[in-house]
Amino acid sequence: FPVTITAYFLSLFANAPIPDSLISKCLSEESEKDLIEILNKILVKRSLLQRQDREIPTTKSMGSTKRVYRLHKILKEFIYFKLHEDIEEDTEDQKIKKKHLREDIKKKFCSVIVTEIKNTPETLNQKVIQKMTDVIPHVSEIVINLGSSLTIEELNVPFRVLGNFYLYQGLYENAQRIGGKNLLISKKYLGKEHPYIADALNYLGLTYYYQKDFLKAKTILKQALKLRRNLFGEVHVDVADSLDNLAMVYCEEKNFNDAENLLNQALAI
């Protein structure tokens, strides 16, 4: 049973290297000794899992080793299918138990990844981006396939982090795609009047701004401003943020009078 649960968790990771620290957090009920035995003496030994350890440079001359695993794409898809499979012969009680197990595994996986990234700064530099490279494929997996397993509190975290990962590397179309998906899934679970919706609109508008599509940027940023005013009133830091972002668009359009007016409103807040 622990081997099966381990395999189910592994199938939720992206088709990319998986740091053992993330696997350990997903399977926190298992002792370190038992987990290493499952991974190395059972799954790796039977060629069901690849081990791809890396040398990490340190101040010491020898460096250190980071344990990294990878599940073959075809095997990942097969195990993922088995996780979601309902057998005709199963009783209703068995089907319900499988459904609950499936939901618990997905929620735990999402919780582990969100906890890993939730303190990522809004502004990214090259050093931070480099540190994120191991976890980003798995964040992307949540955004693409597991959004429904996120709690309300977790909902915007993977979208924000993944979007910024692209944005600060100049990959604006990718950031825009993530921003659009964030807006859709936020509306689906939160309705139209929620601070996360305003944040999603604001972010999406900025992705268009950076692509120099100022008409779309202006339209969406105005929606974000209107919603933030409705939610928070006229005097709020998020309203000032929207005013400032909209002013940037007006400056690019050479509409300096309106830009100045918006900036004065933002400064007054």
GROMACS .gro file of N, CA, C and O in nm, residues 118-216:
model
  396
  118LYS      N    1   0.499   2.966  -0.178
  118LYS     CA    2   0.412   3.078  -0.141
  118LYS      C    3   0.487   3.203  -0.095
  118LYS      O    4   0.434   3.313  -0.103
  119ASN      N    5   0.610   3.186  -0.048
  119ASN     CA    6   0.689   3.302  -0.003
  119ASN      C    7   0.782   3.357  -0.111
  119ASN      O    8   0.870   3.438  -0.083
  120THR      N    9   0.762   3.312  -0.235
  120THR     CA   10   0.841   3.365  -0.347
  120THR      C   11   0.813   3.514  -0.361
  120THR      O   12   0.697   3.556  -0.364
  121PRO      N   13   0.917   3.598  -0.368
  121PRO     CA   14   0.894   3.743  -0.378
  121PRO      C   15   0.822   3.780  -0.508
  121PRO      O   16   0.829   3.708  -0.607
  122GLU      N   17   0.752   3.893  -0.504
  122GLU     CA   18   0.681   3.940  -0.623
  122GLU      C   19   0.779   3.978  -0.733
  122GLU      O   20   0.754   3.956  -0.851
  123THR      N   21   0.891   4.041  -0.693
  123THR     CA   22   0.993   4.082  -0.790
  123THR      C   23   1.104   3.977  -0.793
  123THR      O   24   1.162   3.946  -0.689
  124LEU      N   25   1.131   3.925  -0.911
  124LEU     CA   26   1.228   3.816  -0.923
  124LEU      C   27   1.357   3.864  -0.989
  124LEU      O   28   1.353   3.940  -1.085
  125ASN      N   29   1.469   3.819  -0.935
  125ASN     CA   30   1.597   3.842  -1.002
  125ASN      C   31   1.651   3.707  -1.052
  125ASN      O   32   1.590   3.603  -1.031
  126GLN      N   33   1.764   3.710  -1.117
  126GLN     CA   34   1.817   3.589  -1.179
  126GLN      C   35   1.847   3.481  -1.077
  126GLN      O   36   1.826   3.361  -1.102
  127LYS      N   37   1.894   3.522  -0.959
  127LYS     CA   38   1.927   3.425  -0.855
  127LYS      C   39   1.802   3.352  -0.807
  127LYS      O   40   1.804   3.229  -0.789
  128VAL      N   41   1.694   3.426  -0.787
  128VAL     CA   42   1.568   3.365  -0.742
  128VAL      C   43   1.513   3.274  -0.851
  128VAL      O   44   1.468   3.162  -0.824
  129ILE      N   45   1.517   3.321  -0.975
  129ILE     CA   46   1.467   3.241  -1.088
  129ILE      C   47   1.543   3.109  -1.098
  129ILE      O   48   1.483   3.003  -1.120
  130GLN      N   49   1.675   3.114  -1.078
  130GLN     CA   50   1.756   2.992  -1.085
  130GLN      C   51   1.716   2.893  -0.976
  130GLN      O   52   1.708   2.772  -0.999
  131LYS      N   53   1.687   2.944  -0.856
  131LYS     CA   54   1.646   2.858  -0.745
  131LYS      C   55   1.511   2.793  -0.771
  131LYS      O   56   1.480   2.688  -0.714
  132MET      N   57   1.429   2.857  -0.855
  132MET     CA   58   1.293   2.809  -0.879
  132MET      C   59   1.285   2.700  -0.986
  132MET      O   60   1.180   2.637  -1.002
  133THR      N   61   1.392   2.679  -1.060
  133THR     CA   62   1.383   2.594  -1.180
  133THR      C   63   1.340   2.450  -1.150
  133THR      O   64   1.272   2.388  -1.232
  134ASP      N   65   1.376   2.397  -1.032
  134ASP     CA   66   1.338   2.258  -1.000
  134ASP      C   67   1.189   2.244  -0.972
  134ASP      O   68   1.129   2.141  -1.003
  135VAL      N   69   1.130   2.345  -0.913
  135VAL     CA   70   0.990   2.333  -0.872
  135VAL      C   71   0.892   2.384  -0.978
  135VAL      O   72   0.776   2.341  -0.982
  136ILE      N   73   0.938   2.471  -1.068
  136ILE     CA   74   0.848   2.535  -1.165
  136ILE      C   75   0.771   2.435  -1.252
  136ILE      O   76   0.651   2.452  -1.275
  137PRO      N   77   0.832   2.328  -1.305
  137PRO     CA   78   0.753   2.234  -1.385
  137PRO      C   79   0.634   2.175  -1.308
  137PRO      O   80   0.529   2.150  -1.366
  138HIS      N   81   0.653   2.157  -1.177
  138HIS     CA   82   0.547   2.098  -1.095
  138HIS      C   83   0.440   2.202  -1.059
  138HIS      O   84   0.323   2.167  -1.044
  139VAL      N   85   0.481   2.326  -1.050
  139VAL     CA   86   0.384   2.436  -1.037
  139VAL      C   87   0.298   2.443  -1.162
  139VAL      O   88   0.175   2.457  -1.156
  140SER      N   89   0.363   2.431  -1.277
  140SER     CA   90   0.292   2.433  -1.405
  140SER      C   91   0.192   2.318  -1.414
  140SER      O   92   0.081   2.334  -1.468
  141GLU      N   93   0.228   2.203  -1.360
  141GLU     CA   94   0.138   2.087  -1.361
  141GLU      C   95   0.010   2.117  -1.283
  141GLU      O   96  -0.099   2.078  -1.324
  142ILE      N   97   0.023   2.187  -1.172
  142ILE     CA   98  -0.096   2.227  -1.095
  142ILE      C   99  -0.181   2.322  -1.177
  142ILE      O  100  -0.304   2.308  -1.184
  143VAL      N  101  -0.117   2.422  -1.237
  143VAL     CA  102  -0.190   2.523  -1.315
  143VAL      C  103  -0.267   2.457  -1.430
  143VAL      O  104  -0.382   2.491  -1.458
  144ILE      N  105  -0.205   2.360  -1.494
  144ILE     CA  106  -0.266   2.296  -1.612
  144ILE      C  107  -0.372   2.193  -1.573
  144ILE      O  108  -0.480   2.190  -1.632
  145ASN      N  109  -0.341   2.111  -1.472
  145ASN     CA  110  -0.426   1.994  -1.447
  145ASN      C  111  -0.495   1.986  -1.311
  145ASN      O  112  -0.590   1.909  -1.295
  146LEU      N  113  -0.447   2.062  -1.212
  146LEU     CA  114  -0.494   2.038  -1.075
  146LEU      C  115  -0.553   2.161  -1.006
  146LEU      O  116  -0.563   2.164  -0.883
  147GLY      N  117  -0.594   2.260  -1.084
  147GLY     CA  118  -0.649   2.382  -1.025
  147GLY      C  119  -0.768   2.356  -0.934
  147GLY      O  120  -0.785   2.423  -0.832
  148SER      N  121  -0.849   2.255  -0.967
  148SER     CA  122  -0.969   2.226  -0.887
  148SER      C  123  -0.936   2.164  -0.752
  148SER      O  124  -1.023   2.155  -0.665
  149SER      N  125  -0.810   2.123  -0.732
  149SER     CA  126  -0.770   2.063  -0.605
  149SER      C  127  -0.709   2.165  -0.509
  149SER      O  128  -0.669   2.130  -0.397
  150LEU      N  129  -0.700   2.289  -0.551
  150LEU     CA  130  -0.649   2.397  -0.465
  150LEU      C  131  -0.759   2.448  -0.374
  150LEU      O  132  -0.875   2.454  -0.412
  151THR      N  133  -0.721   2.486  -0.252
  151THR     CA  134  -0.817   2.553  -0.165
  151THR      C  135  -0.830   2.699  -0.211
  151THR      O  136  -0.748   2.748  -0.290
  152ILE      N  137  -0.930   2.769  -0.159
  152ILE     CA  138  -0.949   2.910  -0.195
  152ILE      C  139  -0.825   2.990  -0.158
  152ILE      O  140  -0.780   3.076  -0.234
  153GLU      N  141  -0.767   2.961  -0.041
  153GLU     CA  142  -0.648   3.035   0.005
  153GLU      C  143  -0.527   3.008  -0.085
  153GLU      O  144  -0.440   3.094  -0.100
  154GLU      N  145  -0.522   2.890  -0.145
  154GLU     CA  146  -0.407   2.852  -0.229
  154GLU      C  147  -0.425   2.897  -0.374
  154GLU      O  148  -0.327   2.902  -0.449
  155LEU      N  149  -0.547   2.931  -0.412
  155LEU     CA  150  -0.584   2.940  -0.553
  155LEU      C  151  -0.493   3.027  -0.638
  155LEU      O  152  -0.450   2.988  -0.747
  156ASN      N  153  -0.460   3.147  -0.591
  156ASN     CA  154  -0.385   3.238  -0.678
  156ASN      C  155  -0.233   3.218  -0.671
  156ASN      O  156  -0.160   3.274  -0.752
  157VAL      N  157  -0.185   3.137  -0.574
  157VAL     CA  158  -0.040   3.127  -0.552
  157VAL      C  159   0.034   3.067  -0.672
  157VAL      O  160   0.129   3.127  -0.724
  158PRO      N  161  -0.003   2.947  -0.720
  158PRO     CA  162   0.072   2.890  -0.833
  158PRO      C  163   0.064   2.975  -0.960
  158PRO      O  164   0.161   2.984  -1.035
  159PHE      N  165  -0.052   3.038  -0.984
  159PHE     CA  166  -0.068   3.123  -1.101
  159PHE      C  167   0.023   3.247  -1.090
  159PHE      O  168   0.088   3.286  -1.187
  160ARG      N  169   0.024   3.307  -0.972
  160ARG     CA  170   0.108   3.426  -0.952
  160ARG      C  171   0.256   3.393  -0.969
  160ARG      O  172   0.329   3.463  -1.041
  161VAL      N  173   0.300   3.284  -0.906
  161VAL     CA  174   0.443   3.248  -0.910
  161VAL      C  175   0.485   3.208  -1.051
  161VAL      O  176   0.589   3.254  -1.101
  162LEU      N  177   0.404   3.125  -1.116
  162LEU     CA  178   0.439   3.081  -1.252
  162LEU      C  179   0.435   3.199  -1.349
  162LEU      O  180   0.522   3.213  -1.435
  163GLY      N  181   0.333   3.283  -1.336
  163GLY     CA  182   0.323   3.400  -1.422
  163GLY      C  183   0.442   3.492  -1.408
  163GLY      O  184   0.501   3.537  -1.507
  164ASN      N  185   0.483   3.518  -1.283
  164ASN     CA  186   0.598   3.605  -1.260
  164ASN      C  187   0.728   3.541  -1.308
  164ASN      O  188   0.820   3.610  -1.354
  165PHE      N  189   0.737   3.409  -1.298
  165PHE     CA  190   0.854   3.338  -1.348
  165PHE      C  191   0.873   3.367  -1.497
  165PHE      O  192   0.986   3.388  -1.543
  166TYR      N  193   0.764   3.368  -1.571
  166TYR     CA  194   0.771   3.400  -1.715
  166TYR      C  195   0.789   3.551  -1.736
  166TYR      O  196   0.870   3.593  -1.820
  167LEU      N  197   0.714   3.629  -1.661
  167LEU     CA  198   0.715   3.774  -1.681
  167LEU      C  199   0.854   3.833  -1.666
  167LEU      O  200   0.899   3.914  -1.748
  168TYR      N  201   0.925   3.791  -1.560
  168TYR     CA  202   1.057   3.849  -1.532
  168TYR      C  203   1.168   3.792  -1.619
  168TYR      O  204   1.284   3.831  -1.607
  169GLN      N  205   1.131   3.701  -1.708
  169GLN     CA  206   1.227   3.656  -1.810
  169GLN      C  207   1.189   3.708  -1.948
  169GLN      O  208   1.248   3.668  -2.048
  170GLY      N  209   1.090   3.796  -1.952
  170GLY     CA  210   1.048   3.855  -2.078
  170GLY      C  211   0.962   3.763  -2.163
  170GLY      O  212   0.940   3.791  -2.282
  171LEU      N  213   0.911   3.656  -2.104
  171LEU     CA  214   0.826   3.561  -2.177
  171LEU      C  215   0.680   3.603  -2.160
  171LEU      O  216   0.600   3.537  -2.093
  172TYR      N  217   0.647   3.716  -2.221
  172TYR     CA  218   0.519   3.782  -2.194
  172TYR      C  219   0.398   3.704  -2.244
  172TYR      O  220   0.292   3.706  -2.181
  173GLU      N  221   0.411   3.636  -2.356
  173GLU     CA  222   0.298   3.557  -2.405
  173GLU      C  223   0.265   3.442  -2.311
  173GLU      O  224   0.147   3.412  -2.286
  174ASN      N  225   0.368   3.378  -2.257
  174ASN     CA  226   0.347   3.273  -2.158
  174ASN      C  227   0.280   3.329  -2.033
  174ASN      O  228   0.187   3.269  -1.978
  175ALA      N  229   0.329   3.444  -1.990
  175ALA     CA  230   0.272   3.509  -1.872
  175ALA      C  231   0.126   3.546  -1.896
  175ALA      O  232   0.040   3.530  -1.808
  176GLN      N  233   0.097   3.593  -2.016
  176GLN     CA  234  -0.041   3.630  -2.051
  176GLN      C  235  -0.132   3.506  -2.048
  176GLN      O  236  -0.245   3.512  -1.999
  177ARG      N  237  -0.082   3.394  -2.100
  177ARG     CA  238  -0.161   3.271  -2.100
  177ARG      C  239  -0.194   3.226  -1.958
  177ARG      O  240  -0.307   3.188  -1.928
  178ILE      N  241  -0.094   3.234  -1.869
  178ILE     CA  242  -0.117   3.197  -1.730
  178ILE      C  243  -0.214   3.295  -1.664
  178ILE      O  244  -0.303   3.256  -1.588
  179GLY      N  245  -0.198   3.423  -1.696
  179GLY     CA  246  -0.289   3.524  -1.641
  179GLY      C  247  -0.433   3.502  -1.684
  179GLY      O  248  -0.526   3.517  -1.604
  180GLY      N  249  -0.452   3.465  -1.809
  180GLY     CA  250  -0.587   3.438  -1.859
  180GLY      C  251  -0.650   3.318  -1.792
  180GLY      O  252  -0.768   3.319  -1.755
  181LYS      N  253  -0.569   3.213  -1.772
  181LYS     CA  254  -0.619   3.092  -1.706
  181LYS      C  255  -0.652   3.121  -1.559
  181LYS      O  256  -0.751   3.071  -1.505
  182ASN      N  257  -0.568   3.202  -1.497
  182ASN     CA  258  -0.592   3.242  -1.358
  182ASN      C  259  -0.726   3.313  -1.344
  182ASN      O  260  -0.804   3.285  -1.253
  183LEU      N  261  -0.754   3.405  -1.437
  183LEU     CA  262  -0.879   3.479  -1.433
  183LEU      C  263  -0.999   3.386  -1.449
  183LEU      O  264  -1.098   3.396  -1.375
  184LEU      N  265  -0.990   3.293  -1.544
  184LEU     CA  266  -1.101   3.200  -1.569
  184LEU      C  267  -1.130   3.112  -1.447
  184LEU      O  268  -1.245   3.096  -1.406
  185ILE      N  269  -1.024   3.053  -1.391
  185ILE     CA  270  -1.046   2.960  -1.279
  185ILE      C  271  -1.086   3.035  -1.153
  185ILE      O  272  -1.167   2.985  -1.073
  186SER      N  273  -1.038   3.157  -1.136
  186SER     CA  274  -1.078   3.238  -1.020
  186SER      C  275  -1.226   3.273  -1.028
  186SER      O  276  -1.298   3.266  -0.929
  187LYS      N  277  -1.272   3.312  -1.146
  187LYS     CA  278  -1.414   3.342  -1.165
  187LYS      C  279  -1.501   3.219  -1.142
  187LYS      O  280  -1.610   3.227  -1.085
  188LYS      N  281  -1.451   3.105  -1.185
  188LYS     CA  282  -1.527   2.980  -1.171
  188LYS      C  283  -1.553   2.947  -1.024
  188LYS      O  284  -1.663   2.904  -0.986
  189TYR      N  285  -1.452   2.968  -0.939
  189TYR     CA  286  -1.465   2.927  -0.799
  189TYR      C  287  -1.499   3.042  -0.704
  189TYR      O  288  -1.544   3.018  -0.592
  190LEU      N  289  -1.479   3.166  -0.748
  190LEU     CA  290  -1.498   3.279  -0.657
  190LEU      C  291  -1.607   3.375  -0.700
  190LEU      O  292  -1.642   3.467  -0.625
  191GLY      N  293  -1.661   3.357  -0.821
  191GLY     CA  294  -1.757   3.454  -0.873
  191GLY      C  295  -1.685   3.574  -0.932
  191GLY      O  296  -1.565   3.570  -0.958
  192LYS      N  297  -1.757   3.685  -0.950
  192LYS     CA  298  -1.698   3.801  -1.017
  192LYS      C  299  -1.653   3.910  -0.920
  192LYS      O  300  -1.581   4.002  -0.960
  193GLU      N  301  -1.697   3.904  -0.794
  193GLU     CA  302  -1.665   4.010  -0.698
  193GLU      C  303  -1.576   3.954  -0.588
  193GLU      O  304  -1.624   3.916  -0.481
  194HIS      N  305  -1.447   3.948  -0.612
  194HIS     CA  306  -1.353   3.896  -0.513
  194HIS      C  307  -1.217   3.961  -0.537
  194HIS      O  308  -1.180   3.988  -0.651
  195PRO      N  309  -1.142   3.988  -0.430
  195PRO     CA  310  -1.010   4.050  -0.447
  195PRO      C  311  -0.917   3.973  -0.542
  195PRO      O  312  -0.838   4.034  -0.614
  196TYR      N  313  -0.926   3.838  -0.542
  196TYR     CA  314  -0.841   3.760  -0.633
  196TYR      C  315  -0.875   3.789  -0.779
  196TYR      O  316  -0.787   3.784  -0.866
  197ILE      N  317  -1.003   3.817  -0.807
  197ILE     CA  318  -1.043   3.851  -0.944
  197ILE      C  319  -0.979   3.982  -0.985
  197ILE      O  320  -0.927   3.996  -1.097
  198ALA      N  321  -0.981   4.079  -0.893
  198ALA     CA  322  -0.917   4.208  -0.922
  198ALA      C  323  -0.767   4.191  -0.945
  198ALA      O  324  -0.710   4.252  -1.036
  199ASP      N  325  -0.704   4.108  -0.863
  199ASP     CA  326  -0.561   4.082  -0.879
  199ASP      C  327  -0.533   4.016  -1.014
  199ASP      O  328  -0.435   4.049  -1.082
  200ALA      N  329  -0.619   3.920  -1.051
  200ALA     CA  330  -0.602   3.849  -1.178
  200ALA      C  331  -0.619   3.944  -1.296
  200ALA      O  332  -0.543   3.938  -1.394
  201LEU      N  333  -0.717   4.032  -1.288
  201LEU     CA  334  -0.737   4.133  -1.394
  201LEU      C  335  -0.616   4.226  -1.403
  201LEU      O  336  -0.567   4.256  -1.512
  202ASN      N  337  -0.569   4.271  -1.289
  202ASN     CA  338  -0.455   4.362  -1.286
  202ASN      C  339  -0.332   4.296  -1.349
  202ASN      O  340  -0.262   4.357  -1.431
  203TYR      N  341  -0.308   4.171  -1.311
  203TYR     CA  342  -0.192   4.099  -1.366
  203TYR      C  343  -0.206   4.079  -1.517
  203TYR      O  344  -0.110   4.102  -1.592
  204LEU      N  345  -0.324   4.037  -1.561
  204LEU     CA  346  -0.346   4.013  -1.703
  204LEU      C  347  -0.327   4.143  -1.782
  204LEU      O  348  -0.266   4.141  -1.891
  205GLY      N  349  -0.377   4.252  -1.729
  205GLY     CA  350  -0.359   4.380  -1.796
  205GLY      C  351  -0.212   4.416  -1.813
  205GLY      O  352  -0.170   4.466  -1.918
  206LEU      N  353  -0.132   4.386  -1.712
  206LEU     CA  354   0.011   4.416  -1.719
  206LEU      C  355   0.082   4.331  -1.824
  206LEU      O  356   0.177   4.377  -1.889
  207THR      N  357   0.036   4.206  -1.842
  207THR     CA  358   0.100   4.123  -1.945
  207THR      C  359   0.078   4.183  -2.084
  207THR      O  360   0.165   4.175  -2.170
  208TYR      N  361  -0.039   4.243  -2.105
  208TYR     CA  362  -0.064   4.310  -2.234
  208TYR      C  363   0.018   4.439  -2.244
  208TYR      O  364   0.068   4.474  -2.352
  209TYR      N  365   0.033   4.507  -2.132
  209TYR     CA  366   0.114   4.629  -2.131
  209TYR      C  367   0.258   4.599  -2.174
  209TYR      O  368   0.315   4.670  -2.258
  210TYR      N  369   0.315   4.493  -2.119
  210TYR     CA  370   0.453   4.458  -2.153
  210TYR      C  371   0.467   4.410  -2.297
  210TYR      O  372   0.578   4.414  -2.352
  211GLN      N  373   0.358   4.368  -2.356
  211GLN     CA  374   0.360   4.331  -2.498
  211GLN      C  375   0.325   4.449  -2.588
  211GLN      O  376   0.314   4.434  -2.710
  212LYS      N  377   0.307   4.565  -2.525
  212LYS     CA  378   0.277   4.690  -2.595
  212LYS      C  379   0.140   4.688  -2.665
  212LYS      O  380   0.117   4.761  -2.761
  213ASP      N  381   0.050   4.604  -2.615
  213ASP     CA  382  -0.088   4.606  -2.661
  213ASP      C  383  -0.165   4.695  -2.564
  213ASP      O  384  -0.236   4.648  -2.475
  214PHE      N  385  -0.150   4.825  -2.582
  214PHE     CA  386  -0.198   4.920  -2.483
  214PHE      C  387  -0.350   4.930  -2.477
  214PHE      O  388  -0.405   4.961  -2.371
  215LEU      N  389  -0.416   4.903  -2.588
  215LEU     CA  390  -0.563   4.909  -2.589
  215LEU      C  391  -0.620   4.800  -2.498
  215LEU      O  392  -0.707   4.827  -2.414
  216LYS      N  393  -0.573   4.675  -2.514
  216LYS     CA  394  -0.621   4.567  -2.428
  216LYS      C  395  -0.578   4.590  -2.283
  216LYS      O  396  -0.656   4.564  -2.190
   0.00000   0.00000   0.00000
